[in-house]
C-alpha cells in the first residue's frame, strides 16, 4: 500500500531557530502533498497545499514566510518553520494522495516543541 | 464557522457492541466524505469513504451511511474491538481546489471497553 514517511517524529528547538520537516512518499509519486497542523484537542487544520515544481498554496491566516514549503520532487516535500516561537509548538502532519485514489495517506506526524 | 461537525467529543462502547459515530456538515457542495482514525502521536489512517451518489458503503466491520438531505453521515463499527479505541475524524471535500482540499471535523474519541 501507499506509504508516506515523515521525519523527524519529534523535535525540540530553541526559540528563534529554524526547523525542517520532511515528508516522503515511499512507493508512489505524489504530485500534491498537504501540510496540516493539529493543536491539542483540536482537529487537523490544513496549512498549505504543495504541488511539485510550483509554489505552495497557503490557507488563509498561514504565514508563507514563516512556514516555507518546498516540493522539489515527486516524492519529497519539506516544511521549514523559520524563526520558531513557542506558539509554533504543535503537531505537524503531511499527507499525499494515495495510489488507490481513494482517500489520502498521512505521514506519522512531527511533534515540534519550541523552548 | 465549522463546516464539518462531530458533536460528540467522546463515546464509550462495550467490546462486541456497535459503535456509531456521527458527523454533520453544512456545505451542500460537499460531495465526497472520508473517515479517518488517529492514534495519539501518529498520523491519521484512512478508513472508509463515500461519495454523494451513494447512501451506504461497507468495508468489513466499517459501514458509512450518508443522508444528503439531512447533511449527515455516520460510521458504524460492528463488532467493536478494543483496538478500535482512537479518535475518529470525519472529513469532507472542500468546494475550493475540487478534489484536493478536505475539511476535517473536530473528532470523536472512541473508547471500546473490554
mmCIF file with all atom_site columns, C-alpha atoms in Angstrom, chain A:
data_model
loop_
_atom_site.group_PDB
_atom_site.id
_atom_site.type_symbol
_atom_site.label_atom_id
_atom_site.label_alt_id
_atom_site.label_comp_id
_atom_site.label_asym_id
_atom_site.label_entity_id
_atom_site.label_seq_id
_atom_site.pdbx_PDB_ins_code
_atom_site.Cartn_x
_atom_site.Cartn_y
_atom_site.Cartn_z
_atom_site.occupancy
_atom_site.B_iso_or_equiv
_atom_site.pdbx_formal_charge
_atom_site.auth_seq_id
_atom_site.auth_comp_id
_atom_site.auth_asym_id
_atom_site.auth_atom_id
_atom_site.pdbx_PDB_model_num
ATOM 1   C CA . UNK A 1 1   ? 0.000  0.000  0.000  1.00 0.00 ? 1   UNK A CA 1
ATOM 2   C CA . UNK A 1 2   ? 0.928  3.652  -0.192 1.00 0.00 ? 2   UNK A CA 1
ATOM 3   C CA . UNK A 1 3   ? 3.394  4.773  2.469  1.00 0.00 ? 3   UNK A CA 1
ATOM 4   C CA . UNK A 1 4   ? 4.288  8.311  3.474  1.00 0.00 ? 4   UNK A CA 1
ATOM 5   C CA . UNK A 1 5   ? 7.340  8.763  5.680  1.00 0.00 ? 5   UNK A CA 1
ATOM 6   C CA . UNK A 1 6   ? 7.622  11.888 7.798  1.00 0.00 ? 6   UNK A CA 1
ATOM 7   C CA . UNK A 1 7   ? 10.806 12.879 9.620  1.00 0.00 ? 7   UNK A CA 1
ATOM 8   C CA . UNK A 1 8   ? 11.637 13.761 12.334 1.00 0.00 ? 8   UNK A CA 1
ATOM 9   C CA . UNK A 1 9   ? 8.885  12.390 14.525 1.00 0.00 ? 9   UNK A CA 1
ATOM 10  C CA . UNK A 1 10  ? 9.839  14.652 17.379 1.00 0.00 ? 10  UNK A CA 1
ATOM 11  C CA . UNK A 1 11  ? 11.983 17.783 17.584 1.00 0.00 ? 11  UNK A CA 1
ATOM 12  C CA . UNK A 1 12  ? 12.779 20.306 20.273 1.00 0.00 ? 12  UNK A CA 1
ATOM 13  C CA . UNK A 1 13  ? 14.353 23.568 19.217 1.00 0.00 ? 13  UNK A CA 1
ATOM 14  C CA . UNK A 1 14  ? 15.260 26.899 20.707 1.00 0.00 ? 14  UNK A CA 1
ATOM 15  C CA . UNK A 1 15  ? 13.196 29.962 20.051 1.00 0.00 ? 15  UNK A CA 1
ATOM 16  C CA . UNK A 1 16  ? 14.475 31.848 17.003 1.00 0.00 ? 16  UNK A CA 1
ATOM 17  C CA . UNK A 1 17  ? 15.896 28.828 15.211 1.00 0.00 ? 17  UNK A CA 1
ATOM 18  C CA . UNK A 1 18  ? 14.502 27.099 12.115 1.00 0.00 ? 18  UNK A CA 1
ATOM 19  C CA . UNK A 1 19  ? 13.288 23.536 11.827 1.00 0.00 ? 19  UNK A CA 1
ATOM 20  C CA . UNK A 1 20  ? 12.820 21.468 8.665  1.00 0.00 ? 20  UNK A CA 1
ATOM 21  C CA . UNK A 1 21  ? 10.292 18.639 8.439  1.00 0.00 ? 21  UNK A CA 1
ATOM 22  C CA . UNK A 1 22  ? 10.459 16.157 5.568  1.00 0.00 ? 22  UNK A CA 1
ATOM 23  C CA . UNK A 1 23  ? 7.626  14.234 4.005  1.00 0.00 ? 23  UNK A CA 1
ATOM 24  C CA . UNK A 1 24  ? 8.406  11.447 1.537  1.00 0.00 ? 24  UNK A CA 1
ATOM 25  C CA . UNK A 1 25  ? 6.133  9.205  -0.483 1.00 0.00 ? 25  UNK A CA 1
ATOM 26  C CA . UNK A 1 26  ? 7.999  5.896  -0.473 1.00 0.00 ? 26  UNK A CA 1
ATOM 27  C CA . UNK A 1 27  ? 6.279  3.819  -3.116 1.00 0.00 ? 27  UNK A CA 1
ATOM 28  C CA . UNK A 1 28  ? 4.323  6.243  -5.223 1.00 0.00 ? 28  UNK A CA 1
ATOM 29  C CA . UNK A 1 29  ? 4.685  9.622  -6.848 1.00 0.00 ? 29  UNK A CA 1
ATOM 30  C CA . UNK A 1 30  ? 2.823  12.386 -5.114 1.00 0.00 ? 30  UNK A CA 1
ATOM 31  C CA . UNK A 1 31  ? 2.232  15.377 -7.337 1.00 0.00 ? 31  UNK A CA 1
ATOM 32  C CA . UNK A 1 32  ? 0.359  17.017 -4.497 1.00 0.00 ? 32  UNK A CA 1
ATOM 33  C CA . UNK A 1 33  ? 1.100  16.937 -0.798 1.00 0.00 ? 33  UNK A CA 1
ATOM 34  C CA . UNK A 1 34  ? -0.726 18.626 2.030  1.00 0.00 ? 34  UNK A CA 1
ATOM 35  C CA . UNK A 1 35  ? 0.549  20.033 5.302  1.00 0.00 ? 35  UNK A CA 1
ATOM 36  C CA . UNK A 1 36  ? -1.652 20.087 8.389  1.00 0.00 ? 36  UNK A CA 1
ATOM 37  C CA . UNK A 1 37  ? -1.259 21.333 11.908 1.00 0.00 ? 37  UNK A CA 1
ATOM 38  C CA . UNK A 1 38  ? -3.040 19.980 14.922 1.00 0.00 ? 38  UNK A CA 1
ATOM 39  C CA . UNK A 1 39  ? -3.342 21.861 18.197 1.00 0.00 ? 39  UNK A CA 1
ATOM 40  C CA . UNK A 1 40  ? -4.051 19.869 21.371 1.00 0.00 ? 40  UNK A CA 1
ATOM 41  C CA . UNK A 1 41  ? -7.610 18.554 21.477 1.00 0.00 ? 41  UNK A CA 1
ATOM 42  C CA . UNK A 1 42  ? -8.402 20.175 18.152 1.00 0.00 ? 42  UNK A CA 1
ATOM 43  C CA . UNK A 1 43  ? -8.880 18.931 14.627 1.00 0.00 ? 43  UNK A CA 1
ATOM 44  C CA . UNK A 1 44  ? -6.452 18.929 11.752 1.00 0.00 ? 44  UNK A CA 1
ATOM 45  C CA . UNK A 1 45  ? -6.106 22.330 10.125 1.00 0.00 ? 45  UNK A CA 1
ATOM 46  C CA . UNK A 1 46  ? -4.904 22.474 6.545  1.00 0.00 ? 46  UNK A CA 1
ATOM 47  C CA . UNK A 1 47  ? -1.955 24.853 6.284  1.00 0.00 ? 47  UNK A CA 1
ATOM 48  C CA . UNK A 1 48  ? -0.977 24.579 2.649  1.00 0.00 ? 48  UNK A CA 1
ATOM 49  C CA . UNK A 1 49  ? -1.188 22.509 -0.496 1.00 0.00 ? 49  UNK A CA 1
ATOM 50  C CA . UNK A 1 50  ? 2.150  21.691 -2.051 1.00 0.00 ? 50  UNK A CA 1
ATOM 51  C CA . UNK A 1 51  ? 2.426  20.976 -5.772 1.00 0.00 ? 51  UNK A CA 1
ATOM 52  C CA . UNK A 1 52  ? 5.568  19.517 -7.267 1.00 0.00 ? 52  UNK A CA 1
ATOM 53  C CA . UNK A 1 53  ? 7.598  22.113 -9.096 1.00 0.00 ? 53  UNK A CA 1
ATOM 54  C CA . UNK A 1 54  ? 5.447  25.096 -8.196 1.00 0.00 ? 54  UNK A CA 1
ATOM 55  C CA . UNK A 1 55  ? 4.736  27.398 -5.288 1.00 0.00 ? 55  UNK A CA 1
ATOM 56  C CA . UNK A 1 56  ? 2.601  26.113 -2.457 1.00 0.00 ? 56  UNK A CA 1
ATOM 57  C CA . UNK A 1 57  ? -0.918 27.382 -1.940 1.00 0.00 ? 57  UNK A CA 1
ATOM 58  C CA . UNK A 1 58  ? -1.387 28.611 1.609  1.00 0.00 ? 58  UNK A CA 1
ATOM 59  C CA . UNK A 1 59  ? -4.621 28.712 3.546  1.00 0.00 ? 59  UNK A CA 1
ATOM 60  C CA . UNK A 1 60  ? -5.893 31.983 4.878  1.00 0.00 ? 60  UNK A CA 1
ATOM 61  C CA . UNK A 1 61  ? -4.088 33.039 8.020  1.00 0.00 ? 61  UNK A CA 1
ATOM 62  C CA . UNK A 1 62  ? -0.980 30.920 7.411  1.00 0.00 ? 62  UNK A CA 1
ATOM 63  C CA . UNK A 1 63  ? 2.198  32.972 7.052  1.00 0.00 ? 63  UNK A CA 1
ATOM 64  C CA . UNK A 1 64  ? 4.015  31.807 3.950  1.00 0.00 ? 64  UNK A CA 1
ATOM 65  C CA . UNK A 1 65  ? 7.259  33.475 5.024  1.00 0.00 ? 65  UNK A CA 1
ATOM 66  C CA . UNK A 1 66  ? 7.190  31.634 8.306  1.00 0.00 ? 66  UNK A CA 1
ATOM 67  C CA . UNK A 1 67  ? 6.173  28.225 7.023  1.00 0.00 ? 67  UNK A CA 1
ATOM 68  C CA . UNK A 1 68  ? 8.309  27.622 3.955  1.00 0.00 ? 68  UNK A CA 1
ATOM 69  C CA . UNK A 1 69  ? 7.207  24.715 1.803  1.00 0.00 ? 69  UNK A CA 1
ATOM 70  C CA . UNK A 1 70  ? 9.310  23.174 -0.918 1.00 0.00 ? 70  UNK A CA 1
ATOM 71  C CA . UNK A 1 71  ? 8.144  20.358 -3.184 1.00 0.00 ? 71  UNK A CA 1
ATOM 72  C CA . UNK A 1 72  ? 11.180 19.822 -5.387 1.00 0.00 ? 72  UNK A CA 1
ATOM 73  C CA . UNK A 1 73  ? 10.429 16.264 -6.480 1.00 0.00 ? 73  UNK A CA 1
ATOM 74  C CA . UNK A 1 74  ? 7.507  13.890 -6.878 1.00 0.00 ? 74  UNK A CA 1
ATOM 75  C CA . UNK A 1 75  ? 8.445  12.084 -3.682 1.00 0.00 ? 75  UNK A CA 1
ATOM 76  C CA . UNK A 1 76  ? 9.595  14.823 -1.319 1.00 0.00 ? 76  UNK A CA 1
ATOM 77  C CA . UNK A 1 77  ? 8.010  17.883 0.239  1.00 0.00 ? 77  UNK A CA 1
ATOM 78  C CA . UNK A 1 78  ? 9.559  19.856 3.094  1.00 0.00 ? 78  UNK A CA 1
ATOM 79  C CA . UNK A 1 79  ? 8.092  22.271 5.597  1.00 0.00 ? 79  UNK A CA 1
ATOM 80  C CA . UNK A 1 80  ? 10.518 24.675 7.270  1.00 0.00 ? 80  UNK A CA 1
ATOM 81  C CA . UNK A 1 81  ? 9.342  26.567 10.316 1.00 0.00 ? 81  UNK A CA 1
ATOM 82  C CA . UNK A 1 82  ? 11.501 29.678 10.325 1.00 0.00 ? 82  UNK A CA 1
ATOM 83  C CA . UNK A 1 83  ? 12.384 31.705 13.417 1.00 0.00 ? 83  UNK A CA 1
ATOM 84  C CA . UNK A 1 84  ? 10.298 29.368 15.531 1.00 0.00 ? 84  UNK A CA 1
ATOM 85  C CA . UNK A 1 85  ? 8.495  30.648 18.604 1.00 0.00 ? 85  UNK A CA 1
ATOM 86  C CA . UNK A 1 86  ? 6.814  28.741 21.432 1.00 0.00 ? 86  UNK A CA 1
ATOM 87  C CA . UNK A 1 87  ? 3.400  29.343 19.863 1.00 0.00 ? 87  UNK A CA 1
ATOM 88  C CA . UNK A 1 88  ? 4.578  27.322 16.850 1.00 0.00 ? 88  UNK A CA 1
ATOM 89  C CA . UNK A 1 89  ? 4.760  24.264 19.080 1.00 0.00 ? 89  UNK A CA 1
ATOM 90  C CA . UNK A 1 90  ? 2.292  21.823 17.601 1.00 0.00 ? 90  UNK A CA 1
ATOM 91  C CA . UNK A 1 91  ? 1.828  18.516 15.822 1.00 0.00 ? 91  UNK A CA 1
ATOM 92  C CA . UNK A 1 92  ? 2.514  18.835 12.092 1.00 0.00 ? 92  UNK A CA 1
ATOM 93  C CA . UNK A 1 93  ? 1.261  16.175 9.670  1.00 0.00 ? 93  UNK A CA 1
ATOM 94  C CA . UNK A 1 94  ? 1.744  15.783 5.935  1.00 0.00 ? 94  UNK A CA 1
ATOM 95  C CA . UNK A 1 95  ? -0.369 13.770 3.537  1.00 0.00 ? 95  UNK A CA 1
ATOM 96  C CA . UNK A 1 96  ? -0.382 12.761 -0.094 1.00 0.00 ? 96  UNK A CA 1
ATOM 97  C CA . UNK A 1 97  ? -2.990 11.275 -2.367 1.00 0.00 ? 97  UNK A CA 1
ATOM 98  C CA . UNK A 1 98  ? -2.759 7.514  -2.135 1.00 0.00 ? 98  UNK A CA 1
ATOM 99  C CA . UNK A 1 99  ? -2.179 5.401  -5.213 1.00 0.00 ? 99  UNK A CA 1
ATOM 100 C CA . UNK A 1 100 ? -5.642 3.899  -4.869 1.00 0.00 ? 100 UNK A CA 1
ATOM 101 C CA . UNK A 1 101 ? -7.073 7.347  -5.495 1.00 0.00 ? 101 UNK A CA 1
ATOM 102 C CA . UNK A 1 102 ? -9.412 6.851  -2.578 1.00 0.00 ? 102 UNK A CA 1
ATOM 103 C CA . UNK A 1 103 ? -8.512 8.830  0.475  1.00 0.00 ? 103 UNK A CA 1
ATOM 104 C CA . UNK A 1 104 ? -5.170 10.222 1.413  1.00 0.00 ? 104 UNK A CA 1
ATOM 105 C CA . UNK A 1 105 ? -2.129 8.666  3.029  1.00 0.00 ? 105 UNK A CA 1
ATOM 106 C CA . UNK A 1 106 ? -0.775 10.522 6.018  1.00 0.00 ? 106 UNK A CA 1
ATOM 107 C CA . UNK A 1 107 ? 2.684  10.710 7.454  1.00 0.00 ? 107 UNK A CA 1
ATOM 108 C CA . UNK A 1 108 ? 3.169  9.784  11.088 1.00 0.00 ? 108 UNK A CA 1
ATOM 109 C CA . UNK A 1 109 ? 3.444  13.403 12.162 1.00 0.00 ? 109 UNK A CA 1
ATOM 110 C CA . UNK A 1 110 ? 6.100  15.588 13.786 1.00 0.00 ? 110 UNK A CA 1
ATOM 111 C CA . UNK A 1 111 ? 5.776  16.885 17.324 1.00 0.00 ? 111 UNK A CA 1
ATOM 112 C CA . UNK A 1 112 ? 7.522  20.277 17.400 1.00 0.00 ? 112 UNK A CA 1
ATOM 113 C CA . UNK A 1 113 ? 8.327  21.852 20.745 1.00 0.00 ? 113 UNK A CA 1
ATOM 114 C CA . UNK A 1 114 ? 9.883  25.302 20.766 1.00 0.00 ? 114 UNK A CA 1
ATOM 115 C CA . UNK A 1 115 ? 11.520 26.280 24.051 1.00 0.00 ? 115 UNK A CA 1
#
